[in-house]
Coordinates of C-alpha atoms in Angstrom, one line a residue:
M106 CA 8.0 8.7 18.1
A107 CA 4.9 6.8 19.3
A108 CA 2.0 8.7 21.6
T109 CA 0.2 6.8 24.4
A110 CA -3.0 8.4 23.8
I111 CA -5.0 9.5 20.5
S112 CA -5.2 13.1 19.6
V113 CA -5.4 15.4 16.7
D114 CA -1.7 16.1 16.6
T115 CA -1.0 12.2 16.2
L116 CA -0.9 9.9 12.9
P117 CA -2.2 6.5 13.6
S118 CA -0.4 3.4 12.4
I119 CA -3.2 1.5 10.7
N120 CA -2.8 -2.5 9.4
P121 CA -4.6 -2.6 6.1
A122 CA -5.6 -6.3 6.9
T123 CA -7.3 -5.7 9.9
G124 CA -8.1 -1.9 10.2
E125 CA -6.4 -2.2 13.5
A126 CA -4.4 1.1 14.8
L127 CA -1.4 -0.6 15.6
G128 CA 0.0 3.0 17.2
Y129 CA -0.1 6.4 17.4
F130 CA 2.8 9.0 16.3
E131 CA 3.4 12.7 16.4
K132 CA 2.4 14.8 13.9
T133 CA 5.1 17.5 13.1
P134 CA 3.7 20.9 13.5
A135 CA 3.7 22.7 10.3
A136 CA 4.8 26.0 11.9
A137 CA 7.9 24.4 12.8
L138 CA 9.3 23.7 9.5
T139 CA 11.2 27.1 9.4
R140 CA 13.0 25.7 12.5
V141 CA 13.3 22.2 10.9
V142 CA 14.8 23.6 7.6
A143 CA 17.2 25.8 9.6
R144 CA 18.6 22.9 11.5
A145 CA 19.1 21.5 8.6
R146 CA 21.0 23.7 6.8
A147 CA 23.2 24.1 9.6
A148 CA 24.1 20.0 9.0
H149 CA 24.6 20.4 5.7
S150 CA 27.0 23.2 6.1
A151 CA 29.5 20.9 8.2
W152 CA 28.3 17.4 6.3
A153 CA 29.2 19.3 2.7
H154 CA 33.0 19.7 4.1
V155 CA 33.1 16.1 4.7
P156 CA 35.3 14.0 2.3
L157 CA 33.5 12.1 -0.1
R158 CA 35.5 8.9 1.0
E159 CA 34.1 9.2 4.5
R160 CA 30.6 9.9 3.4
C161 CA 30.4 6.9 1.3
E162 CA 32.2 4.9 4.7
R163 CA 28.9 6.3 6.7
L164 CA 26.7 4.4 4.2
R165 CA 28.0 1.2 4.4
N166 CA 27.4 1.6 8.3
L167 CA 23.8 2.7 7.0
R168 CA 23.6 -0.6 4.7
D169 CA 25.0 -2.7 8.0
C170 CA 22.1 -1.1 10.0
I171 CA 19.4 -2.1 7.5
M172 CA 20.7 -5.4 7.4
S173 CA 21.0 -6.2 11.0
C174 CA 17.2 -4.8 11.5
R175 CA 15.8 -6.0 8.0
D176 CA 13.2 -8.2 10.5
Q177 CA 12.1 -5.5 12.3
L178 CA 11.9 -3.2 9.1
A179 CA 10.1 -6.0 7.0
D180 CA 7.5 -6.2 10.0
A181 CA 6.6 -2.5 10.0
V182 CA 6.4 -2.5 5.9
V183 CA 3.9 -5.8 6.7
A184 CA 1.4 -4.0 8.9
E185 CA 1.4 -0.3 7.6
S186 CA 1.2 -1.1 4.0
G187 CA -0.2 -4.8 3.7
K188 CA 1.9 -6.6 1.3
P189 CA 2.9 -10.2 2.0
R190 CA 6.7 -10.2 3.6
V191 CA 8.3 -11.8 0.6
E192 CA 7.4 -8.4 -0.8
A193 CA 8.9 -6.3 1.9
L194 CA 12.3 -8.1 1.6
F195 CA 12.2 -8.3 -2.3
A196 CA 11.0 -4.8 -3.2
D197 CA 11.7 -2.3 0.4
I198 CA 14.8 -4.0 2.0
F199 CA 16.3 -5.2 -1.3
V200 CA 16.4 -1.9 -2.5
A201 CA 17.0 0.3 0.4
V202 CA 20.2 -1.7 1.4
D203 CA 21.3 -2.0 -2.8
T204 CA 21.2 1.7 -2.8
A205 CA 23.7 2.1 0.2
A206 CA 25.9 -0.1 -1.0
Y207 CA 25.8 1.0 -4.6
F208 CA 26.4 4.7 -3.5
A209 CA 28.5 3.6 -0.8
N210 CA 30.9 2.1 -3.2
N211 CA 30.3 4.3 -6.6
G212 CA 29.6 7.4 -4.9
Q213 CA 32.8 9.0 -4.8
R214 CA 33.4 7.8 -8.2
M215 CA 30.7 9.1 -9.9
L216 CA 30.8 12.8 -8.5
Q217 CA 34.8 13.5 -9.0
P218 CA 35.8 16.5 -10.8
E219 CA 35.6 15.7 -14.7
R220 CA 37.9 17.1 -17.4
V221 CA 36.2 19.2 -19.9
P222 CA 37.8 19.2 -23.5
H223 CA 37.7 22.0 -25.6
H224 CA 36.7 21.5 -29.5
S225 CA 37.3 25.1 -30.2
L226 CA 40.4 26.9 -31.6
A227 CA 39.2 30.1 -29.4
A228 CA 39.1 28.0 -26.0
K229 CA 42.3 26.1 -26.5
A230 CA 44.4 28.4 -24.2
K231 CA 41.5 27.3 -21.4
S232 CA 41.4 24.3 -19.0
G233 CA 37.7 23.2 -17.9
R234 CA 36.3 21.3 -15.3
L235 CA 33.3 20.4 -14.1
T236 CA 32.6 20.1 -10.3
Y237 CA 29.6 18.8 -8.4
E238 CA 28.6 20.8 -5.5
P239 CA 25.4 19.8 -2.8
L240 CA 22.3 21.9 -3.6
G241 CA 21.8 22.2 0.3
V242 CA 18.6 21.0 1.7
I243 CA 16.4 18.5 -0.3
G244 CA 13.1 18.4 0.5
I245 CA 11.3 14.8 -0.5
I246 CA 7.5 14.3 -0.1
S247 CA 6.9 10.2 -0.1
S248 CA 4.6 7.8 -1.1
W249 CA 3.2 4.9 1.1
N250 CA 3.3 1.7 -1.5
Y251 CA 6.9 1.6 -1.2
P252 CA 7.5 3.2 2.4
L253 CA 11.4 2.4 2.5
A254 CA 12.3 1.8 -1.0
I255 CA 10.9 4.9 -2.6
P256 CA 12.2 7.5 0.3
L257 CA 15.6 5.7 0.9
S258 CA 16.3 5.3 -2.7
Q259 CA 16.1 9.1 -2.5
I260 CA 17.7 9.9 0.7
I261 CA 20.6 8.4 -0.2
P262 CA 22.4 9.6 -3.2
A263 CA 21.2 13.1 -1.7
I264 CA 23.3 12.7 1.3
S265 CA 26.0 11.3 -0.4
A266 CA 26.2 14.4 -2.5
G267 CA 26.6 16.6 0.3
N268 CA 23.0 17.6 1.0
A269 CA 20.8 17.5 4.2
V270 CA 17.4 15.6 4.0
I271 CA 14.0 16.5 5.2
C272 CA 11.7 13.8 4.5
K273 CA 8.2 13.6 4.6
S274 CA 6.9 10.5 4.7
S275 CA 3.4 9.0 4.2
D276 CA 0.7 9.8 6.9
F277 CA -0.6 6.2 6.0
T278 CA 3.0 4.6 7.1
P279 CA 4.1 6.8 10.3
H280 CA 6.1 3.7 12.0
C281 CA 8.5 3.2 8.6
G282 CA 8.7 7.0 8.4
A283 CA 10.4 7.1 12.2
L284 CA 12.5 3.9 11.5
I285 CA 14.0 5.6 8.3
E286 CA 15.2 8.1 10.5
K287 CA 16.4 5.9 13.4
L288 CA 18.6 3.9 10.7
F289 CA 20.7 7.3 10.2
V290 CA 21.1 8.1 14.0
D291 CA 22.2 4.5 14.2
A292 CA 24.4 4.3 11.2
G293 CA 26.4 7.4 13.0
F294 CA 25.0 10.1 10.6
P295 CA 25.3 13.6 12.1
K296 CA 22.1 15.2 14.2
D297 CA 19.5 16.8 11.7
L298 CA 20.9 15.3 8.6
V299 CA 18.2 13.3 8.1
T300 CA 14.8 14.5 9.2
V301 CA 11.8 12.9 8.8
I302 CA 8.7 14.8 9.4
Q303 CA 5.1 13.5 9.7
G304 CA 1.3 14.6 8.8
G305 CA -0.5 15.2 5.7
G306 CA -0.6 17.5 2.6
E307 CA -0.5 20.8 5.4
V308 CA 2.8 19.5 6.5
G309 CA 3.9 18.9 3.0
Q310 CA 2.7 22.7 1.6
A311 CA 4.8 23.6 5.0
L312 CA 7.9 22.2 3.7
I313 CA 7.8 23.9 0.4
E314 CA 6.8 27.3 2.1
A315 CA 9.9 26.7 4.1
D316 CA 12.4 27.4 1.0
P317 CA 14.2 23.8 0.4
D318 CA 16.5 23.9 -2.5
K319 CA 14.7 21.3 -4.2
I320 CA 11.9 19.2 -3.8
L321 CA 11.2 15.5 -4.7
F322 CA 7.7 14.4 -4.8
T323 CA 6.3 10.8 -5.7
G324 CA 2.3 10.5 -5.5
S325 CA -0.8 11.3 -7.8
V326 CA -1.1 13.5 -10.9
A327 CA -3.2 16.0 -9.0
T328 CA -0.9 16.5 -6.3
G329 CA 2.0 16.4 -8.2
R330 CA 0.3 19.4 -10.3
R331 CA -0.1 21.6 -6.7
V332 CA 3.5 20.4 -5.6
A333 CA 4.7 21.7 -9.0
E334 CA 2.7 24.9 -8.8
A335 CA 4.0 25.7 -5.4
C336 CA 7.2 25.1 -5.8
A337 CA 7.5 26.9 -8.9
K338 CA 6.0 30.2 -7.5
R339 CA 9.1 30.1 -5.1
L340 CA 11.4 29.3 -8.1
I341 CA 12.5 25.6 -6.2
P342 CA 13.0 23.0 -8.7
T343 CA 11.1 19.5 -8.6
V344 CA 11.7 16.0 -9.4
L345 CA 7.9 14.6 -9.5
E346 CA 7.3 10.8 -10.1
L347 CA 3.8 10.8 -10.7
G348 CA 2.7 7.0 -11.7
G349 CA 1.9 5.2 -14.8
K350 CA -0.2 3.6 -16.9
D351 CA 2.6 1.2 -18.1
A352 CA 2.0 -0.9 -21.4
M353 CA 2.6 -4.7 -21.9
L354 CA 3.2 -5.6 -25.3
V355 CA 2.6 -9.1 -26.2
L356 CA 3.9 -10.7 -29.5
A357 CA 2.8 -13.8 -31.3
D358 CA 6.2 -15.3 -30.7
A359 CA 6.2 -14.7 -26.9
N360 CA 6.0 -17.7 -24.5
L361 CA 2.8 -17.5 -23.4
D362 CA 3.3 -19.2 -19.9
V363 CA 6.5 -16.7 -19.2
A364 CA 4.6 -13.5 -20.2
A365 CA 1.0 -14.7 -18.2
S366 CA 3.2 -15.2 -15.4
A367 CA 5.0 -11.9 -15.8
A368 CA 1.5 -10.1 -16.4
V369 CA -0.4 -11.9 -13.5
W370 CA 2.9 -10.9 -11.4
G371 CA 3.2 -7.4 -12.8
S372 CA -0.4 -6.3 -12.1
Y373 CA -1.2 -7.8 -8.8
T374 CA 2.1 -7.3 -6.8
N375 CA 1.6 -5.2 -4.2
C376 CA -2.1 -5.5 -4.9
G377 CA -1.3 -3.4 -7.6
Q378 CA -0.6 -0.6 -5.9
V379 CA 2.5 0.5 -7.7
C380 CA 3.5 3.2 -10.2
L381 CA 5.2 0.4 -12.4
S382 CA 2.4 -2.0 -12.7
V383 CA 1.3 -3.5 -15.8
E384 CA -2.1 -1.7 -16.5
R385 CA -2.8 -2.3 -20.2
I386 CA -2.0 -5.2 -21.7
F387 CA -2.2 -5.3 -26.0
V388 CA -2.0 -9.1 -27.1
E389 CA -1.6 -10.0 -31.0
E390 CA -4.7 -11.5 -32.3
S391 CA -3.8 -14.6 -32.7
V392 CA -2.9 -15.2 -29.3
S393 CA -5.0 -13.1 -27.4
D394 CA -7.6 -15.7 -25.9
E395 CA -5.1 -18.5 -25.3
F396 CA -2.9 -16.2 -23.1
A397 CA -6.3 -14.6 -21.5
A398 CA -7.0 -18.1 -21.0
R399 CA -3.2 -18.5 -19.2
C400 CA -3.8 -15.2 -17.1
V401 CA -7.0 -16.4 -15.6
A402 CA -5.9 -19.7 -14.8
K403 CA -2.9 -18.6 -12.7
T404 CA -5.3 -15.9 -11.2
K405 CA -7.5 -18.2 -10.1
K406 CA -4.6 -19.8 -8.0
L407 CA -3.7 -16.9 -6.1
R408 CA -4.2 -16.6 -2.4
V409 CA -5.3 -13.7 -0.8
G410 CA -5.0 -12.5 2.7
P411 CA -3.0 -10.6 5.1
G412 CA 0.8 -10.0 4.4
S413 CA 1.8 -11.6 7.7
D414 CA 0.4 -15.2 6.3
P415 CA 3.3 -16.6 4.7
N416 CA 1.1 -18.3 2.2
T417 CA -0.1 -14.8 1.0
D418 CA 0.0 -14.1 -2.8
V419 CA -1.8 -10.9 -2.9
G420 CA -2.6 -8.6 0.1
P421 CA -5.4 -6.0 0.9
M422 CA -5.3 -2.3 -0.5
I423 CA -4.2 0.2 1.5
R424 CA -7.6 1.8 2.7
P425 CA -11.9 1.1 1.7
L426 CA -11.6 4.3 -0.6
H427 CA -9.5 2.7 -3.1
V428 CA -11.3 -0.9 -3.1
Q429 CA -14.4 1.1 -3.9
R430 CA -12.6 2.6 -6.7
M431 CA -11.5 -0.7 -8.2
V432 CA -15.5 -1.5 -8.0
D433 CA -16.3 1.6 -10.1
L434 CA -13.5 1.1 -12.4
V435 CA -14.8 -2.6 -13.1
E436 CA -18.3 -1.1 -13.6
D437 CA -17.1 1.6 -15.9
A438 CA -15.3 -0.9 -18.3
V439 CA -18.4 -3.5 -18.2
S440 CA -20.6 -1.0 -19.1
R441 CA -18.8 -0.1 -22.0
G442 CA -18.3 -3.7 -23.3
A443 CA -15.4 -5.1 -21.2
R444 CA -15.9 -8.6 -20.0
V445 CA -14.8 -10.0 -16.7
L446 CA -13.4 -13.1 -16.8
C447 CA -12.3 -13.7 -13.0
G448 CA -12.2 -11.6 -9.9
G449 CA -13.9 -8.0 -9.9
H450 CA -15.3 -7.9 -6.4
P451 CA -14.5 -6.6 -3.0
R452 CA -13.3 -9.7 -0.5
V453 CA -15.9 -8.7 2.2
D454 CA -15.1 -11.8 3.7
L455 CA -11.5 -11.1 4.6
G456 CA -12.1 -7.1 5.5
T457 CA -12.8 -3.8 4.0
N458 CA -9.5 -3.6 2.1
F459 CA -9.6 -6.8 0.5
F460 CA -10.1 -6.9 -3.5
E461 CA -10.1 -9.8 -6.0
P462 CA -7.4 -10.2 -8.4
T463 CA -9.2 -9.5 -11.6
V464 CA -9.1 -10.4 -15.5
I465 CA -10.8 -8.4 -18.0
T466 CA -10.5 -8.1 -22.0
N467 CA -12.1 -6.3 -24.9
V468 CA -10.7 -3.3 -22.8
D469 CA -10.5 0.0 -24.9
S470 CA -9.5 3.5 -24.5
T471 CA -13.1 4.8 -23.9
M472 CA -13.1 3.2 -20.7
K473 CA -11.7 4.9 -17.3
L474 CA -9.6 1.7 -17.1
F475 CA -7.6 2.3 -19.9
Q476 CA -7.5 6.5 -19.1
E477 CA -6.6 6.6 -15.6
E478 CA -4.1 5.0 -13.3
T479 CA -5.5 2.0 -11.8
F480 CA -3.2 1.2 -8.9
G481 CA -5.5 -1.9 -7.9
P482 CA -5.3 -5.6 -8.9
I483 CA -6.9 -5.5 -12.5
L484 CA -5.3 -7.4 -15.3
A485 CA -6.3 -5.2 -18.5
I486 CA -6.4 -6.9 -22.0
Q487 CA -7.0 -5.5 -25.2
T488 CA -6.4 -7.7 -28.9
V489 CA -4.5 -6.2 -31.4
A490 CA -4.2 -7.1 -34.8
D491 CA -0.1 -6.7 -34.7
A492 CA 2.6 -5.2 -33.5
E493 CA 2.3 -1.8 -35.2
E494 CA -0.9 -1.2 -33.6
A495 CA 0.7 -2.4 -30.3
I496 CA 2.9 0.6 -30.6
V497 CA 0.4 3.0 -31.1
R498 CA -1.9 2.0 -28.7
A499 CA 0.9 1.7 -26.1
N500 CA 1.9 5.2 -26.7
D501 CA -1.8 6.7 -26.7
S502 CA -1.6 7.8 -22.9
P503 CA -1.0 10.8 -21.3
F504 CA 1.5 8.6 -18.9
A505 CA 4.9 7.5 -20.1
L506 CA 6.5 5.9 -17.0
S507 CA 7.5 2.4 -18.1
A508 CA 6.7 -0.5 -20.4
S509 CA 7.8 -4.2 -21.5
V510 CA 7.9 -6.5 -24.7
W511 CA 7.4 -9.5 -25.0
T512 CA 9.3 -12.0 -27.6
R513 CA 11.5 -14.5 -28.5
D514 CA 13.6 -12.0 -30.7
A515 CA 15.1 -10.3 -28.5
A516 CA 16.6 -7.7 -31.2
R517 CA 13.0 -7.3 -32.1
G518 CA 11.8 -6.5 -29.0
E519 CA 14.9 -4.1 -28.5
T520 CA 13.9 -2.1 -31.3
I521 CA 10.1 -1.9 -30.5
A522 CA 11.1 -0.8 -26.8
K523 CA 13.1 2.4 -28.9
R524 CA 9.7 3.3 -30.4
L525 CA 7.9 3.2 -26.9
R526 CA 7.1 6.6 -25.4
A527 CA 8.3 5.6 -21.9
G528 CA 11.3 6.3 -19.2
A529 CA 12.0 2.8 -19.4
V530 CA 11.2 -0.3 -21.3
M531 CA 12.2 -3.9 -20.2
V532 CA 12.1 -7.1 -23.0
N533 CA 10.8 -10.1 -21.3
D534 CA 11.1 -8.4 -17.8
A535 CA 8.8 -6.2 -16.3
I536 CA 9.2 -3.6 -13.2
S537 CA 12.3 -5.0 -12.0
Y538 CA 14.3 -2.1 -13.5
F539 CA 13.3 -0.3 -10.5
A540 CA 15.6 -2.6 -8.0
I541 CA 18.5 -1.8 -10.7
A542 CA 21.0 0.6 -8.7
E543 CA 22.2 1.9 -12.2
A544 CA 19.1 2.3 -13.7
P545 CA 17.2 5.6 -13.7
H546 CA 13.9 6.1 -13.0
G547 CA 11.3 8.3 -13.9
G548 CA 9.1 9.4 -17.3
C549 CA 7.8 12.3 -18.9
S550 CA 4.5 14.0 -19.5
A551 CA 2.0 13.1 -17.0
S552 CA 4.2 10.6 -15.3
G553 CA 6.1 13.9 -14.1
W554 CA 9.8 14.8 -14.8
G555 CA 13.4 14.3 -13.8
R556 CA 15.2 10.9 -12.4
T557 CA 16.1 9.4 -9.2
H558 CA 18.3 6.3 -9.1
G559 CA 21.7 5.6 -10.5
K560 CA 23.8 8.6 -11.7
A561 CA 21.2 10.3 -13.5
G562 CA 19.3 9.8 -10.0
L563 CA 22.4 11.5 -8.0
L564 CA 22.8 14.6 -10.9
E565 CA 19.4 15.8 -9.6
M566 CA 21.3 16.3 -6.4
V567 CA 23.6 18.5 -7.2
Q568 CA 24.8 21.9 -8.6
T569 CA 26.9 21.3 -11.7
K570 CA 29.5 24.1 -11.7
Y571 CA 32.0 24.6 -14.7
I572 CA 35.5 25.8 -13.4
G573 CA 37.5 27.3 -16.9
V574 CA 41.2 28.7 -15.9
D575 CA 42.9 30.6 -18.7
R576 CA 46.4 29.2 -19.3
L577 CA 48.0 32.8 -21.0
P578 CA 46.9 35.1 -18.2
S579 CA 49.1 37.9 -19.3
R580 CA 47.4 38.4 -22.4
E581 CA 43.8 40.3 -23.0
K582 CA 41.3 38.4 -25.2
P583 CA 41.2 39.2 -28.6
W584 CA 37.5 39.7 -28.5
W585 CA 37.7 42.4 -25.5
Y586 CA 37.1 45.9 -26.3
R587 CA 38.2 47.9 -28.8
Y588 CA 36.1 47.3 -31.4
G589 CA 36.6 48.5 -34.8
A590 CA 36.4 47.7 -38.5
D591 CA 39.6 45.7 -38.6
L592 CA 38.0 43.5 -35.7
E593 CA 35.1 42.8 -37.7
R594 CA 36.8 41.7 -40.6
A595 CA 39.1 39.6 -38.1
A596 CA 35.9 37.9 -36.6
D597 CA 34.7 36.8 -40.0
A598 CA 37.7 35.6 -40.9
F599 CA 38.0 33.4 -37.8
L600 CA 34.6 32.1 -38.6
Q601 CA 35.4 31.1 -42.3
F602 CA 38.3 29.6 -40.7
E603 CA 36.9 27.4 -38.1
Y604 CA 33.8 26.6 -39.9
S605 CA 33.8 26.8 -43.6
R606 CA 33.7 23.5 -45.3
S607 CA 35.9 24.6 -48.3
L608 CA 39.4 23.6 -47.4
V609 CA 40.5 26.1 -49.8
V610 CA 38.4 29.1 -47.6
R611 CA 39.6 27.5 -44.6
L612 CA 43.4 28.0 -45.7
S613 CA 42.9 31.3 -47.0
N614 CA 41.7 32.9 -43.9
A615 CA 44.1 31.0 -41.5
R616 CA 46.4 33.9 -41.5
A617 CA 43.8 36.5 -40.5
A618 CA 42.2 34.1 -38.3
L619 CA 45.8 33.6 -36.1
K620 CA 46.1 37.4 -36.3
T621 CA 42.8 37.7 -34.5
M622 CA 44.1 35.8 -31.8
F623 CA 47.0 38.1 -30.9
R624 CA 45.3 41.5 -32.2
N625 CA 46.6 44.9 -30.2
H626 CA 43.6 46.3 -28.2
N627 CA 45.1 49.7 -28.4
L628 CA 43.3 50.5 -25.1
K629 CA 46.4 51.4 -22.8

């Protein structure tokens, strides 16, 4: 809760548009995490026995709570992340409320036991089922750039599956974190089922050391590597979403006006501070100049300012250090031959956290702008000879989170999408799949591993258990003791009967194979 005085034991809630401290929130002592996890385990023990139908009904209450206080939630997102209010509504509130609605309506169906058909003759006398059991306590270490959408899209499936959750919200967005915990209280969820902890890296480390049953981390590659190493030492499984360097392939037959609008929005939304930002644009040579000109014209019309101003298109970056990084990336690119067509400078007249939306061309893979995650408002274009070169260059990155293909030929776009190394590829759209509840989100390589969202994300929250029941309980199994030459011959006959390509061989071994199933063990 908010503190009344500045203290080393508090976190400031800072408005990045003004630098003003809006309030102070109490840090969670690292030493308290063992007790926090113990209370979450107790809450999970009871919650796991609540029928799925009742869990889903609670999620409907959560959906209603998010809707009823959406203005307060949007205000907090704008104040702490700096994004325009319309982005807070579309990207944070919508994703949060839609996730609650999706799992409320579909969670019970997705977690129902599933029959497992057995193809082998050796298993025909058994029935098999898959059941999905909660893991226990899920630790979530979340990010500041979507302070409601990211944590809630992970918390909601975790609790629908019967887990308890401890979520460390970002130390940049403590107010949003406090509001998340309040949502679950107001929606009637049990005490300690969802706990939000506040603090920096030391609190995240303490959460891992308190031995939750799984960790979901969203953040940088460097921090994700440390999280993975800490969890590996304790054999704690992880889901890591470590950002991207998402490619946009613009083919010569694309609608260039629409594609340019997408590039501008995809590069600058949330001031470019998006793991799914369009960060590398590959344009076929015949339309590259026209495409760049359209991007420049659209960029110059954007209004930069505080997110609280309804006329603002692009808000501030989160902290001055991030602005300096944009300066460094642009300077490195220019020194290696890149050309800035517009923007490229901090907007100190607006405040310390503002940077101009920037269009830069002649970019290549030698530049940091194409090697490292930008996470800022820079639209970088590289001209390519054709689609084949675009595919090769798009795949030439350690990141593999998302990509997009722009063409009037949807079938060709889908064919190219299949060749791109990414967790998701959109044809004639970008980024928005994150807001599709059924669509799994995640990547590979430097972008991390595992998935969130949809059924794939839900299955990250459960232990899949196989239950097999033998329907001939009074018979000993043919592969049990006693061994001998007869059993060796019978086993070989069974293999030939089951797997030989020759029908003659299979039929000639049928009698011996069946005899195997009903042999006398001679151990009585």
